[in-house]
Amino acid sequence: MKTILVAVDPQHDADRVLARAAQLSEQHKAAVVVMHVLDDMGVMEPEMRAAAGRHARATLETLIDAPRFARAPTLRVEFGIPHRCVTKAAHELSADIVVIGPGQPSTLLQRVFGSTADRIVRMASVPVLVVRGEHARRYGTVAAAMDFSPLSEAALEAVRGLAPDARITLVHAYEAPLPFEQAMLRAGTLPDDAEHFRRSRMNDCRRQLLDLARPHGREENVLVLQGAPGAALVELSQGGRVDLVAMGTQGRNATAEVLLGSVARRLLSEAGCDVLVVGPARV
């Protein structure tokens, strides 16, 4: 890891986000760019725009005095639509990762289609680390959520690079499809037989996880949870057993996420630890 882009909102969790960025910078000896985007809606007078830019830069300079970085961060203040500016900057800088806070939806539009953090996660061409945890110590225990797709494997690869010393557990949440469960009931399947089927499928998932873990020559556990992936992963993240959850997401289509629900969005809003998300542009 060579370059970390940190996007901060001074009003929401900036200290926590910068502390995590400082820890990663020290661990990986990486350069850090700290960015803040001001949305002037295109109506701000030039003098006001310049003053707002100076004030934002001074605020960033004050914020970075607290955490310790491997080297002095570069500061970047821009005007525009926040998620577009951040994802564009990540591309221009060839950043290895974007570090952000979870944010808070502040309008009805954001509550429906997602906050700035949601949109950065969906659009970024690099992994996005969403800082939710209270502490910025090195990651010691990591859960990599696996659905056996190329995106989840990309997330596993990303977290191995991000936290090379951490103990990683490959996690899969299995829930039998409702139509299949209903079909078994209509066919008169006995409860013991249905449970045997579930256990058999969970054992198959465990074997697939082991196949993913073995080739990398490091100690990695596997865990198969029963239940809906969103609920199971949130419960795991809140149990104090992991410092970080890594996952892939298909989230290019905001409307589809609203209608179908999103495991990633649920983790972003409810997780009890940090979340690393890898999107479609990574595969």
XYZ file of N, CA and C in Angstrom:
849
model
N 0.845 -1.190 0.000
C 0.000 0.000 0.000
C 0.884 1.245 0.000
N 0.653 2.118 -1.005
C 1.487 3.304 -1.145
C 0.742 4.603 -0.846
N -0.536 4.671 -1.219
C -1.280 5.927 -1.081
C -2.643 5.676 -0.461
N -2.955 6.439 0.586
C -4.245 6.360 1.274
C -4.967 7.683 1.079
N -6.178 7.635 0.530
C -7.007 8.826 0.413
C -8.018 8.820 1.546
N -8.003 9.882 2.340
C -8.917 10.009 3.476
C -9.887 11.142 3.178
N -11.174 10.820 3.115
C -12.194 11.847 2.899
C -12.897 12.105 4.220
N -12.841 13.345 4.689
C -13.383 13.655 6.019
C -14.438 14.746 5.934
N -15.372 14.641 6.837
C -16.320 15.712 7.122
C -16.024 16.153 8.548
N -15.474 17.350 8.739
C -15.081 17.773 10.096
C -16.194 17.675 11.128
N -17.441 17.643 10.687
C -18.563 17.598 11.626
C -18.960 16.174 12.013
N -18.400 15.159 11.356
C -18.819 13.781 11.622
C -17.605 12.844 11.680
N -17.178 12.477 12.873
C -16.201 11.403 13.090
C -14.850 11.639 12.428
N -14.462 12.881 12.179
C -13.190 13.135 11.500
C -12.008 12.640 12.324
N -12.032 12.844 13.634
C -10.916 12.411 14.482
C -10.725 10.900 14.396
N -11.823 10.165 14.442
C -11.759 8.710 14.390
C -11.224 8.228 13.044
N -11.687 8.847 11.971
C -11.250 8.467 10.629
C -9.769 8.767 10.444
N -9.328 9.939 10.902
C -7.920 10.308 10.757
C -7.020 9.435 11.627
N -7.490 9.045 12.801
C -6.697 8.160 13.655
C -6.468 6.823 12.965
N -7.493 6.276 12.318
C -7.326 5.014 11.595
C -6.386 5.191 10.409
N -6.529 6.297 9.686
C -5.635 6.552 8.564
C -4.190 6.661 9.020
N -3.978 7.303 10.175
C -2.626 7.429 10.710
C -2.051 6.059 11.057
N -2.868 5.191 11.639
C -2.406 3.840 11.985
C -2.000 3.073 10.729
N -2.832 3.146 9.689
C -2.517 2.434 8.446
C -1.283 3.030 7.768
N -1.168 4.360 7.842
C -0.002 5.015 7.259
C 1.281 4.546 7.930
N 1.238 4.452 9.257
C 2.423 3.986 9.987
C 2.722 2.522 9.674
N 1.695 1.694 9.639
C 1.900 0.267 9.403
C 2.456 -0.013 8.012
N 1.947 0.706 7.016
C 2.322 0.423 5.628
C 3.320 1.426 5.062
N 3.712 2.404 5.878
C 4.627 3.464 5.417
C 4.077 4.124 4.154
N 2.783 4.434 4.180
C 2.079 4.960 3.015
C 1.886 6.466 3.117
N 1.839 7.126 1.967
C 1.499 8.540 1.906
C -0.005 8.706 2.116
N -0.393 9.825 2.707
C -1.799 10.094 3.002
C -2.220 11.410 2.373
N -3.363 11.393 1.702
C -3.996 12.614 1.208
C -5.303 12.777 1.966
N -5.449 13.899 2.671
C -6.667 14.188 3.435
C -7.498 15.175 2.627
N -8.728 14.790 2.367
C -9.580 15.543 1.454
C -10.882 15.962 2.130
N -11.329 17.173 1.822
C -12.655 17.621 2.242
C -13.317 18.289 1.052
N -14.569 17.926 0.806
C -15.306 18.461 -0.341
C -16.398 19.396 0.158
N -16.404 20.601 -0.376
C -17.421 21.594 -0.063
C -18.436 21.650 -1.204
N -19.691 21.577 -0.872
C -20.760 21.642 -1.868
C -21.336 23.049 -1.882
N -20.947 23.834 -2.899
C -21.440 25.220 -2.954
C -22.670 25.361 -3.844
N -23.144 24.251 -4.424
C -24.348 24.235 -5.259
C -24.227 25.178 -6.465
N -22.993 25.598 -6.780
C -22.775 26.423 -7.962
C -23.232 27.866 -7.850
N -23.559 28.332 -6.652
C -24.088 29.698 -6.518
C -23.209 30.570 -5.621
N -22.116 30.076 -5.133
C -21.279 30.835 -4.222
C -20.435 31.855 -4.984
N -20.401 33.071 -4.463
C -19.582 34.119 -5.070
C -18.099 33.755 -4.943
N -17.255 34.219 -5.901
C -15.829 33.869 -5.867
C -15.149 34.199 -4.542
N -15.485 35.366 -3.963
C -14.852 35.745 -2.699
C -15.274 34.801 -1.572
N -16.554 34.473 -1.548
C -17.050 33.546 -0.529
C -16.449 32.156 -0.727
N -16.317 31.776 -1.978
C -15.745 30.466 -2.294
C -14.303 30.373 -1.797
N -13.529 31.437 -2.069
C -12.134 31.463 -1.635
C -12.036 31.432 -0.114
N -12.894 32.197 0.556
C -12.875 32.220 2.018
C -13.260 30.865 2.600
N -14.265 30.239 1.999
C -14.686 28.916 2.473
C -13.569 27.897 2.285
N -12.852 28.012 1.158
C -11.739 27.105 0.911
C -10.625 27.281 1.929
N -10.301 28.535 2.254
C -9.259 28.800 3.251
C -9.672 28.269 4.619
N -10.935 28.469 4.964
C -11.419 28.000 6.262
C -11.371 26.479 6.330
N -11.772 25.804 5.257
C -11.749 24.342 5.239
C -10.325 23.811 5.358
N -9.408 24.462 4.687
C -8.015 24.025 4.764
C -7.452 24.224 6.173
N -7.783 25.359 6.787
C -7.325 25.606 8.158
C -7.905 24.577 9.118
N -9.148 24.184 8.889
C -9.772 23.158 9.730
C -9.046 21.827 9.580
N -8.700 21.462 8.343
C -7.962 20.217 8.123
C -6.598 20.270 8.802
N -5.929 21.413 8.723
C -4.610 21.538 9.356
C -4.713 21.337 10.863
N -5.782 21.828 11.452
C -5.992 21.629 12.892
C -6.256 20.169 13.209
N -7.055 19.516 12.368
C -7.416 18.116 12.618
C -6.212 17.188 12.536
N -5.309 17.424 11.585
C -4.200 16.478 11.406
C -3.088 16.697 12.414
N -3.196 17.694 13.267
C -2.198 17.884 14.323
C -2.264 16.761 15.356
N -3.466 16.179 15.550
C -3.632 15.192 16.622
C -3.054 13.822 16.279
N -3.490 13.158 15.189
C -2.954 11.826 14.910
C -1.496 11.892 14.439
N -0.789 10.791 14.600
C 0.590 10.704 14.122
C 0.616 9.959 12.791
N 1.121 10.620 11.767
C 1.239 10.016 10.449
C 2.692 9.661 10.176
N 2.878 8.649 9.332
C 4.244 8.261 8.966
C 4.958 9.420 8.275
N 4.212 10.208 7.552
C 4.746 11.443 6.961
C 3.601 12.450 6.905
N 3.925 13.727 6.774
C 2.896 14.761 6.794
C 1.912 14.549 5.658
N 0.605 14.522 5.951
C -0.376 14.336 4.885
C -0.441 15.525 3.932
N -0.851 15.240 2.711
C -1.180 16.283 1.746
C -2.649 16.654 1.934
N -2.944 17.934 1.912
C -4.322 18.387 2.097
C -4.938 18.760 0.752
N -6.215 18.432 0.617
C -6.906 18.678 -0.654
C -8.331 19.147 -0.354
N -8.661 20.374 -0.781
C -9.996 20.928 -0.608
C -10.588 21.179 -1.984
N -11.792 20.658 -2.214
C -12.447 20.828 -3.510
C -13.895 21.254 -3.313
N -14.463 21.811 -4.376
C -15.877 22.149 -4.408
C -16.559 21.231 -5.414
N -17.721 20.705 -5.046
C -18.435 19.845 -5.972
C -19.325 18.867 -5.232
N -19.734 17.831 -5.935
C -20.560 16.775 -5.350
C -19.623 15.802 -4.639
N -19.764 15.639 -3.323
C -18.745 14.919 -2.548
C -18.374 13.543 -3.084
N -19.341 12.672 -3.340
C -18.970 11.308 -3.727
C -18.270 11.275 -5.086
N -18.643 12.193 -5.982
C -17.983 12.233 -7.288
C -16.560 12.756 -7.166
N -16.369 13.783 -6.345
C -15.026 14.328 -6.153
C -14.097 13.301 -5.514
N -14.605 12.578 -4.529
C -13.767 11.599 -3.828
C -13.377 10.453 -4.751
N -14.336 9.908 -5.483
C -14.006 8.782 -6.362
C -13.095 9.222 -7.507
N -13.290 10.451 -7.988
C -12.395 10.968 -9.032
C -10.985 11.148 -8.491
N -10.864 11.679 -7.278
C -9.544 11.873 -6.673
C -8.838 10.543 -6.453
N -9.583 9.529 -6.028
C -8.982 8.211 -5.818
C -8.369 7.689 -7.107
N -9.059 7.933 -8.219
C -8.533 7.500 -9.525
C -7.303 8.314 -9.922
N -7.383 9.642 -9.764
C -6.275 10.507 -10.158
C -5.017 10.220 -9.350
N -5.182 9.918 -8.080
C -4.040 9.686 -7.191
C -3.523 8.253 -7.249
N -4.248 7.386 -7.965
C -3.946 5.946 -7.940
C -3.908 5.453 -6.498
N -4.880 5.909 -5.718
C -4.952 5.522 -4.308
C -5.176 4.020 -4.182
N -4.614 3.439 -3.149
C -4.813 2.020 -2.884
C -6.073 1.763 -2.077
N -6.521 2.770 -1.340
C -7.699 2.624 -0.499
C -8.266 4.002 -0.199
N -9.588 4.061 -0.005
C -10.257 5.270 0.461
C -10.757 5.002 1.871
N -10.455 5.918 2.789
C -10.882 5.783 4.185
C -11.897 6.872 4.484
N -13.080 6.472 4.957
C -14.153 7.428 5.230
C -14.867 7.037 6.523
N -15.720 7.935 7.015
C -16.631 7.605 8.101
C -17.963 7.143 7.536
N -18.849 6.614 8.372
C -20.131 6.110 7.873
C -21.079 7.206 7.431
N -20.894 8.424 7.928
C -21.770 9.519 7.550
C -23.174 9.355 8.109
N -23.970 10.378 7.934
C -25.364 10.377 8.383
C -26.232 10.950 7.270
N -27.196 10.152 6.757
C -28.107 10.715 5.745
C -28.815 11.945 6.309
N -28.738 13.056 5.589
C -29.281 14.309 6.117
C -30.520 14.792 5.372
N -30.876 14.138 4.276
C -32.049 14.533 3.503
C -32.872 13.300 3.186
N -34.104 13.529 2.740
C -34.952 12.416 2.333
C -34.329 11.663 1.169
N -33.735 12.393 0.222
C -33.096 11.754 -0.920
C -31.982 10.820 -0.465
N -31.168 11.267 0.497
C -30.082 10.432 0.990
C -30.610 9.232 1.760
N -31.708 9.411 2.488
C -32.261 8.277 3.223
C -32.794 7.208 2.274
N -33.256 7.631 1.096
C -33.775 6.674 0.123
C -32.654 6.058 -0.707
N -31.786 6.904 -1.249
C -30.779 6.421 -2.180
C -29.382 6.297 -1.578
N -29.240 6.604 -0.301
C -27.959 6.385 0.346
C -27.216 7.674 0.620
N -26.420 7.642 1.687
C -25.611 8.797 2.065
C -24.408 8.921 1.147
N -23.612 9.960 1.388
C -22.369 10.111 0.633
C -21.485 8.886 0.797
N -21.434 8.340 2.008
C -20.626 7.136 2.235
C -21.130 5.980 1.384
N -22.449 5.779 1.331
C -23.010 4.716 0.498
C -22.580 4.876 -0.956
N -22.641 6.106 -1.432
C -22.347 6.351 -2.844
C -20.857 6.189 -3.152
N -20.012 6.587 -2.226
C -18.577 6.351 -2.429
C -18.299 4.863 -2.502
N -18.921 4.099 -1.613
C -18.736 2.645 -1.620
C -19.176 2.047 -2.946
N -20.294 2.520 -3.481
C -20.809 1.961 -4.732
C -19.930 2.315 -5.923
N -19.349 3.527 -5.918
C -18.693 4.034 -7.121
C -17.186 3.888 -7.136
N -16.557 3.695 -5.990
C -15.085 3.717 -5.926
C -14.471 2.557 -6.704
N -13.350 2.847 -7.344
C -12.624 1.818 -8.098
C -11.585 1.117 -7.239
N -11.502 1.498 -5.962
C -10.555 0.875 -5.029
C -11.325 0.487 -3.772
N -10.759 -0.370 -2.922
C -11.447 -0.714 -1.668
C -11.727 0.523 -0.823
N -12.856 0.494 -0.125
C -13.254 1.595 0.750
C -13.348 1.068 2.178
N -12.628 1.720 3.083
C -12.665 1.364 4.497
C -13.561 2.361 5.217
N -14.652 1.859 5.782
C -15.590 2.690 6.526
C -15.297 2.518 8.015
N -14.876 3.584 8.661
C -14.419 3.530 10.048
C -15.613 3.703 10.977
N -15.912 2.656 11.733
C -17.000 2.694 12.709
C -16.498 2.400 14.124
N -15.351 1.737 14.248
C -14.836 1.343 15.554
C -14.296 2.519 16.340
N -14.256 2.336 17.659
C -13.804 3.395 18.559
C -12.287 3.515 18.618
N -11.581 2.411 18.370
C -10.128 2.380 18.574
C -9.398 2.212 17.250
N -8.186 2.759 17.178
C -7.403 2.719 15.949
C -6.173 1.826 16.081
N -6.238 0.836 16.977
C -5.120 -0.105 17.043
C -5.130 -0.997 15.797
N -4.010 -1.673 15.563
C -3.929 -2.544 14.391
C -5.036 -3.592 14.421
N -5.539 -3.930 13.238
C -6.558 -4.964 13.172
C -5.959 -6.302 13.588
N -6.627 -6.945 14.558
C -6.139 -8.241 15.038
C -6.983 -9.410 14.593
N -8.293 -9.195 14.491
C -9.208 -10.258 14.079
C -10.142 -9.719 13.007
N -10.192 -10.419 11.893
C -10.937 -9.955 10.730
C -11.879 -11.049 10.254
N -13.096 -10.659 9.876
C -14.042 -11.579 9.243
C -14.177 -11.180 7.777
N -13.895 -12.115 6.874
C -14.061 -11.884 5.445
C -15.331 -12.592 4.999
N -16.346 -11.817 4.635
C -17.633 -12.390 4.242
C -17.527 -12.942 2.823
N -17.770 -14.244 2.672
C -17.587 -14.918 1.398
C -18.917 -15.440 0.873
N -19.250 -15.051 -0.366
C -20.406 -15.659 -1.025
C -19.966 -16.447 -2.260
N -18.637 -16.675 -2.353
C -18.010 -17.468 -3.399
C -18.085 -16.797 -4.774
N -18.265 -15.481 -4.782
C -18.242 -14.706 -6.017
C -16.854 -14.101 -6.194
N -16.506 -13.685 -7.429
C -15.220 -13.002 -7.628
C -15.064 -11.763 -6.747
N -16.177 -11.061 -6.459
C -16.085 -9.864 -5.619
C -15.699 -10.207 -4.185
N -16.262 -11.277 -3.642
C -15.901 -11.634 -2.270
C -14.455 -12.111 -2.209
N -13.993 -12.771 -3.265
C -12.587 -13.184 -3.294
C -11.671 -11.967 -3.421
N -12.122 -10.948 -4.159
C -11.347 -9.708 -4.237
C -11.298 -9.015 -2.875
N -12.395 -9.075 -2.132
C -12.409 -8.494 -0.789
C -11.447 -9.231 0.130
N -11.388 -10.552 0.008
C -10.454 -11.340 0.812
C -9.011 -10.958 0.483
N -8.723 -10.815 -0.806
C -7.375 -10.407 -1.212
C -7.036 -9.029 -0.662
N -8.010 -8.111 -0.709
C -7.779 -6.744 -0.228
C -7.504 -6.728 1.264
N -8.258 -7.495 2.042
C -8.073 -7.455 3.500
C -6.785 -8.150 3.906
N -6.351 -9.132 3.142
C -5.045 -9.748 3.423
C -3.923 -8.733 3.268
N -4.062 -7.826 2.289
C -3.058 -6.786 2.121
C -3.174 -5.683 3.151
N -4.403 -5.346 3.517
C -4.630 -4.272 4.485
C -4.171 -4.651 5.877
N -4.463 -5.874 6.280
C -4.157 -6.328 7.647
C -3.358 -7.626 7.580
N -2.104 -7.551 7.146
C -1.326 -8.768 6.920
C -1.040 -9.574 8.181
N -1.102 -8.944 9.346
C -0.802 -9.646 10.598
C -2.059 -10.140 11.312
N -3.220 -9.822 10.774
C -4.465 -10.154 11.467
C -4.822 -11.633 11.296
N -5.590 -12.123 12.251
C -6.158 -13.464 12.149
C -7.468 -13.349 11.373
N -7.525 -13.975 10.220
C -8.672 -13.836 9.325
C -9.562 -15.067 9.402
N -10.852 -14.839 9.540
C -11.836 -15.910 9.485
C -12.703 -15.710 8.247
N -12.767 -16.730 7.405
C -13.628 -16.697 6.232
C -15.030 -17.105 6.663
N -16.003 -16.230 6.411
C -17.355 -16.414 6.932
C -18.352 -16.506 5.783
N -19.250 -17.469 5.884
C -20.364 -17.562 4.935
C -21.653 -17.738 5.726
N -22.670 -16.974 5.360
C -23.980 -17.109 5.992
C -24.909 -17.847 5.039
N -25.437 -18.973 5.512
C -26.305 -19.784 4.645
C -27.740 -19.710 5.115
N -28.616 -19.420 4.171
C -30.050 -19.438 4.434
C -30.723 -20.146 3.269
N -31.427 -21.238 3.538
C -32.113 -21.963 2.473
C -33.135 -21.045 1.819
N -33.182 -20.994 0.484
C -34.163 -20.135 -0.196
C -35.585 -20.471 0.246
N -36.379 -19.436 0.501
C -37.740 -19.643 0.993
C -38.579 -20.518 0.058
N -38.530 -20.306 -1.272
C -39.327 -21.181 -2.148
C -38.951 -22.659 -1.995
N -37.666 -22.923 -1.787
C -37.238 -24.320 -1.612
C -37.774 -24.887 -0.304
N -37.709 -24.086 0.767
C -38.259 -24.529 2.054
C -39.760 -24.828 1.913
N -40.468 -23.949 1.216
C -41.899 -24.155 1.035
C -42.181 -25.397 0.206
N -41.351 -25.627 -0.813
C -41.533 -26.813 -1.648
C -41.328 -28.084 -0.838
N -40.333 -28.070 0.073
C -40.111 -29.247 0.916
C -41.314 -29.505 1.818
N -41.892 -28.431 2.359
C -43.066 -28.590 3.220
C -44.241 -29.162 2.440
N -44.458 -28.653 1.210
C -45.568 -29.151 0.394
C -45.370 -30.612 0.033
N -44.082 -31.010 -0.111
C -43.792 -32.395 -0.464
C -43.846 -33.324 0.741
N -44.129 -32.767 1.913
C -44.246 -33.598 3.105
C -42.908 -33.990 3.712
N -41.863 -33.205 3.455
C -40.544 -33.507 4.019
C -40.585 -33.414 5.541
N -40.059 -34.416 6.202
C -40.039 -34.427 7.656
C -39.058 -33.370 8.175
N -39.329 -32.778 9.341
C -38.417 -31.760 9.903
C -36.981 -32.251 10.031
N -36.794 -33.521 10.444
C -35.424 -34.039 10.580
C -34.719 -34.095 9.235
N -35.461 -34.445 8.192
C -34.859 -34.508 6.855
C -34.501 -33.106 6.356
N -35.371 -32.139 6.644
C -35.078 -30.765 6.238
C -33.839 -30.238 6.956
N -33.725 -30.544 8.256
C -32.552 -30.116 9.010
C -31.294 -30.804 8.503
N -31.414 -32.061 8.141
C -30.262 -32.785 7.578
C -29.801 -32.117 6.282
N -30.759 -31.697 5.463
C -30.403 -31.018 4.219
C -29.644 -29.723 4.521
N -30.150 -28.933 5.478
C -29.480 -27.676 5.823
C -28.057 -27.926 6.296
N -27.884 -28.911 7.168
C -26.547 -29.216 7.689
C -25.622 -29.679 6.574
N -26.179 -30.448 5.637
C -25.370 -30.911 4.514
C -24.890 -29.741 3.665
N -25.803 -28.795 3.403
C -25.427 -27.621 2.615
C -24.405 -26.772 3.365
N -24.552 -26.635 4.672
C -23.597 -25.855 5.446
C -22.231 -26.515 5.457
N -22.190 -27.834 5.482
C -20.911 -28.549 5.395
C -20.262 -28.341 4.035
N -21.086 -28.315 2.973
C -20.542 -28.029 1.643
C -19.918 -26.632 1.610
N -20.600 -25.666 2.227
C -20.065 -24.294 2.285
C -18.749 -24.255 3.062
N -18.678 -25.017 4.132
C -17.452 -25.064 4.926
C -16.288 -25.604 4.094
N -16.552 -26.630 3.309
C -15.492 -27.191 2.463
C -15.034 -26.163 1.422
N -15.973 -25.400 0.871
C -15.600 -24.361 -0.086
C -14.742 -23.283 0.572
N -15.072 -22.920 1.790
C -14.270 -21.930 2.517
C -12.861 -22.460 2.765
N -12.754 -23.717 3.156
C -11.441 -24.310 3.395
C -10.605 -24.324 2.120
N -11.246 -24.576 0.987
C -10.527 -24.557 -0.290
C -9.979 -23.170 -0.589
N -10.710 -22.123 -0.176
C -10.226 -20.752 -0.382
C -9.091 -20.402 0.569
N -9.126 -20.957 1.774
C -8.137 -20.598 2.796
C -6.810 -21.309 2.597
N -6.830 -22.555 2.157
C -5.612 -23.376 2.152
C -4.485 -22.867 1.263
N -4.745 -22.400 0.037
C -3.625 -22.089 -0.867
C -2.748 -20.937 -0.425
N -3.142 -20.172 0.583
C -2.421 -18.943 0.904
C -1.370 -19.115 1.998
N -1.236 -20.322 2.506
C -0.143 -20.610 3.417
C -0.153 -19.829 4.713
N -1.318 -19.416 5.197
C -1.405 -18.721 6.466
C -2.593 -19.286 7.231
N -2.541 -19.125 8.537
C -3.602 -19.677 9.374
C -4.869 -18.846 9.239
N -5.895 -19.455 8.676
C -7.178 -18.787 8.525
C -8.289 -19.750 8.921
N -9.174 -19.276 9.748
C -10.304 -20.091 10.186
C -11.449 -19.960 9.200
N -12.415 -20.860 9.317
C -13.628 -20.750 8.524
C -14.826 -20.864 9.462
N -15.908 -20.188 9.092
C -17.102 -20.170 9.923
C -18.326 -20.078 9.029
N -19.271 -20.999 9.205
C -20.532 -20.959 8.465
C -21.642 -20.621 9.449
N -22.333 -19.532 9.179
C -23.433 -19.091 10.020
C -24.756 -19.445 9.354
N -25.760 -19.712 10.148
C -27.076 -19.991 9.600
C -27.952 -18.760 9.763
N -28.557 -18.333 8.645
C -29.430 -17.168 8.701
C -29.168 -16.217 7.558
N -29.968 -15.161 7.494
C -29.812 -14.148 6.450
C -28.457 -13.465 6.586
N -27.736 -13.271 5.462
C -26.378 -12.715 5.551
C -26.302 -11.380 6.279
N -27.221 -10.458 5.998
C -27.161 -9.145 6.641
C -27.246 -9.235 8.143
N -28.256 -9.937 8.639
C -28.453 -10.059 10.084
C -27.305 -10.817 10.730
N -26.849 -11.903 10.073
C -25.783 -12.731 10.651
C -24.475 -11.958 10.753
N -24.144 -11.181 9.722
C -22.890 -10.434 9.734
C -22.935 -9.260 10.713
N -24.075 -8.599 10.802
C -24.212 -7.518 11.778
C -24.054 -8.071 13.189
N -24.698 -9.203 13.473
C -24.571 -9.804 14.805
C -23.131 -10.177 15.103
N -22.430 -10.734 14.119
C -21.023 -11.087 14.308
C -20.194 -9.835 14.587
N -20.451 -8.768 13.849
C -19.662 -7.542 13.997
C -19.892 -6.878 15.345
N -21.062 -7.086 15.921
C -21.399 -6.445 17.185
C -21.022 -7.282 18.403
N -20.523 -8.479 18.170
C -20.236 -9.374 19.284
C -18.881 -9.197 19.925
N -18.065 -8.262 19.419
C -16.751 -8.024 19.995
C -15.701 -9.043 19.607
N -16.003 -9.900 18.641
C -15.057 -10.948 18.245
C -14.167 -10.531 17.085
N -14.554 -9.482 16.349
C -13.776 -9.053 15.187
C -13.590 -7.540 15.210
N -12.474 -7.092 14.630
C -12.185 -5.666 14.522
C -12.626 -5.101 13.178
N -12.800 -5.988 12.199
C -13.050 -5.549 10.828
C -13.820 -6.626 10.087
N -14.813 -6.206 9.294
C -15.515 -7.104 8.377
C -15.206 -6.651 6.965
N -14.806 -7.594 6.107
C -14.523 -7.287 4.703
C -15.544 -7.995 3.830
N -15.989 -7.310 2.789
C -16.984 -7.921 1.908
C -16.956 -7.269 0.535
N -17.498 -7.965 -0.448
C -17.720 -7.399 -1.768
C -19.158 -6.938 -1.876
N -19.414 -6.038 -2.812
C -20.780 -5.563 -3.018
C -21.029 -5.333 -4.492
N -22.245 -5.587 -4.897
C -22.642 -5.376 -6.290
C -23.241 -3.994 -6.502
N -23.046 -3.061 -5.555
C -23.882 -1.868 -5.471
C -23.749 -0.795 -6.505
N -23.688 -1.086 -7.780
C -23.683 -0.028 -8.789
C -25.068 0.586 -8.988
N -26.113 -0.167 -8.728
C -27.461 0.295 -9.024
C -28.184 0.683 -7.744
N -28.314 1.980 -7.490
C -28.907 2.439 -6.232
C -30.353 1.999 -6.111
N -31.124 2.071 -7.209
C -32.524 1.698 -7.158
C -32.679 0.232 -6.805
N -31.860 -0.628 -7.388
C -31.938 -2.054 -7.084
C -31.642 -2.309 -5.625
N -30.698 -1.544 -5.049
C -30.378 -1.748 -3.640
C -31.560 -1.369 -2.751
N -32.275 -0.303 -3.116
C -33.420 0.113 -2.315
C -34.493 -0.962 -2.344
N -34.772 -1.514 -3.519
C -35.856 -2.472 -3.668
C -35.503 -3.835 -3.085
N -34.259 -4.246 -3.250
C -33.875 -5.599 -2.868
C -33.216 -5.671 -1.498
N -32.769 -4.530 -0.987
C -32.006 -4.557 0.252
C -30.539 -4.817 -0.044
N -29.674 -4.405 0.829
C -28.238 -4.524 0.611
C -27.547 -4.921 1.902
N -26.827 -6.048 1.842
C -26.051 -6.467 3.006
C -25.007 -5.404 3.331
N -24.389 -4.850 2.291
C -23.363 -3.823 2.518
C -23.953 -2.605 3.214
N -25.093 -2.147 2.737
C -25.681 -0.959 3.353
C -26.048 -1.227 4.811
N -26.544 -2.423 5.100
C -26.899 -2.730 6.484
C -25.661 -2.722 7.368
N -24.565 -3.287 6.868
C -23.331 -3.267 7.651
C -22.831 -1.843 7.857
N -22.921 -1.017 6.814
C -22.459 0.364 6.935
C -23.210 1.115 8.022
N -24.474 0.787 8.218
C -25.273 1.537 9.184
C -25.341 0.874 10.559
N -25.064 -0.447 10.653
C -25.283 -1.145 11.917
C -24.067 -1.873 12.473
N -23.012 -2.013 11.704
C -21.870 -2.811 12.150
C -21.269 -2.258 13.430
N -20.767 -3.153 14.260
C -20.109 -2.751 15.491
C -18.613 -2.621 15.352
N -18.108 -2.664 14.115
C -16.674 -2.529 13.867
C -16.497 -1.891 12.494
N -15.262 -1.709 12.061
C -14.979 -1.148 10.752
C -15.400 -2.129 9.659
N -15.662 -1.573 8.464
C -16.107 -2.382 7.326
C -15.264 -2.019 6.106
N -14.681 -3.039 5.472
C -13.939 -2.859 4.227
C -14.799 -3.398 3.089
N -15.072 -2.541 2.106
C -15.954 -2.927 1.008
C -15.207 -2.827 -0.316
N -15.348 -3.862 -1.134
C -14.751 -3.892 -2.466
C -15.885 -3.967 -3.475
N -15.878 -3.028 -4.446
C -16.956 -2.941 -5.417
C -16.616 -3.561 -6.759
N -17.551 -3.483 -7.712
C -17.411 -4.178 -8.996
C -16.192 -3.780 -9.808
N -15.725 -2.538 -9.648
C -14.588 -2.091 -10.454
C -13.298 -2.816 -10.115
N -13.292 -3.588 -9.012
C -12.082 -4.276 -8.577
C -11.929 -5.647 -9.214
N -12.927 -6.140 -9.970
C -12.835 -7.489 -10.543
C -12.922 -7.417 -12.051
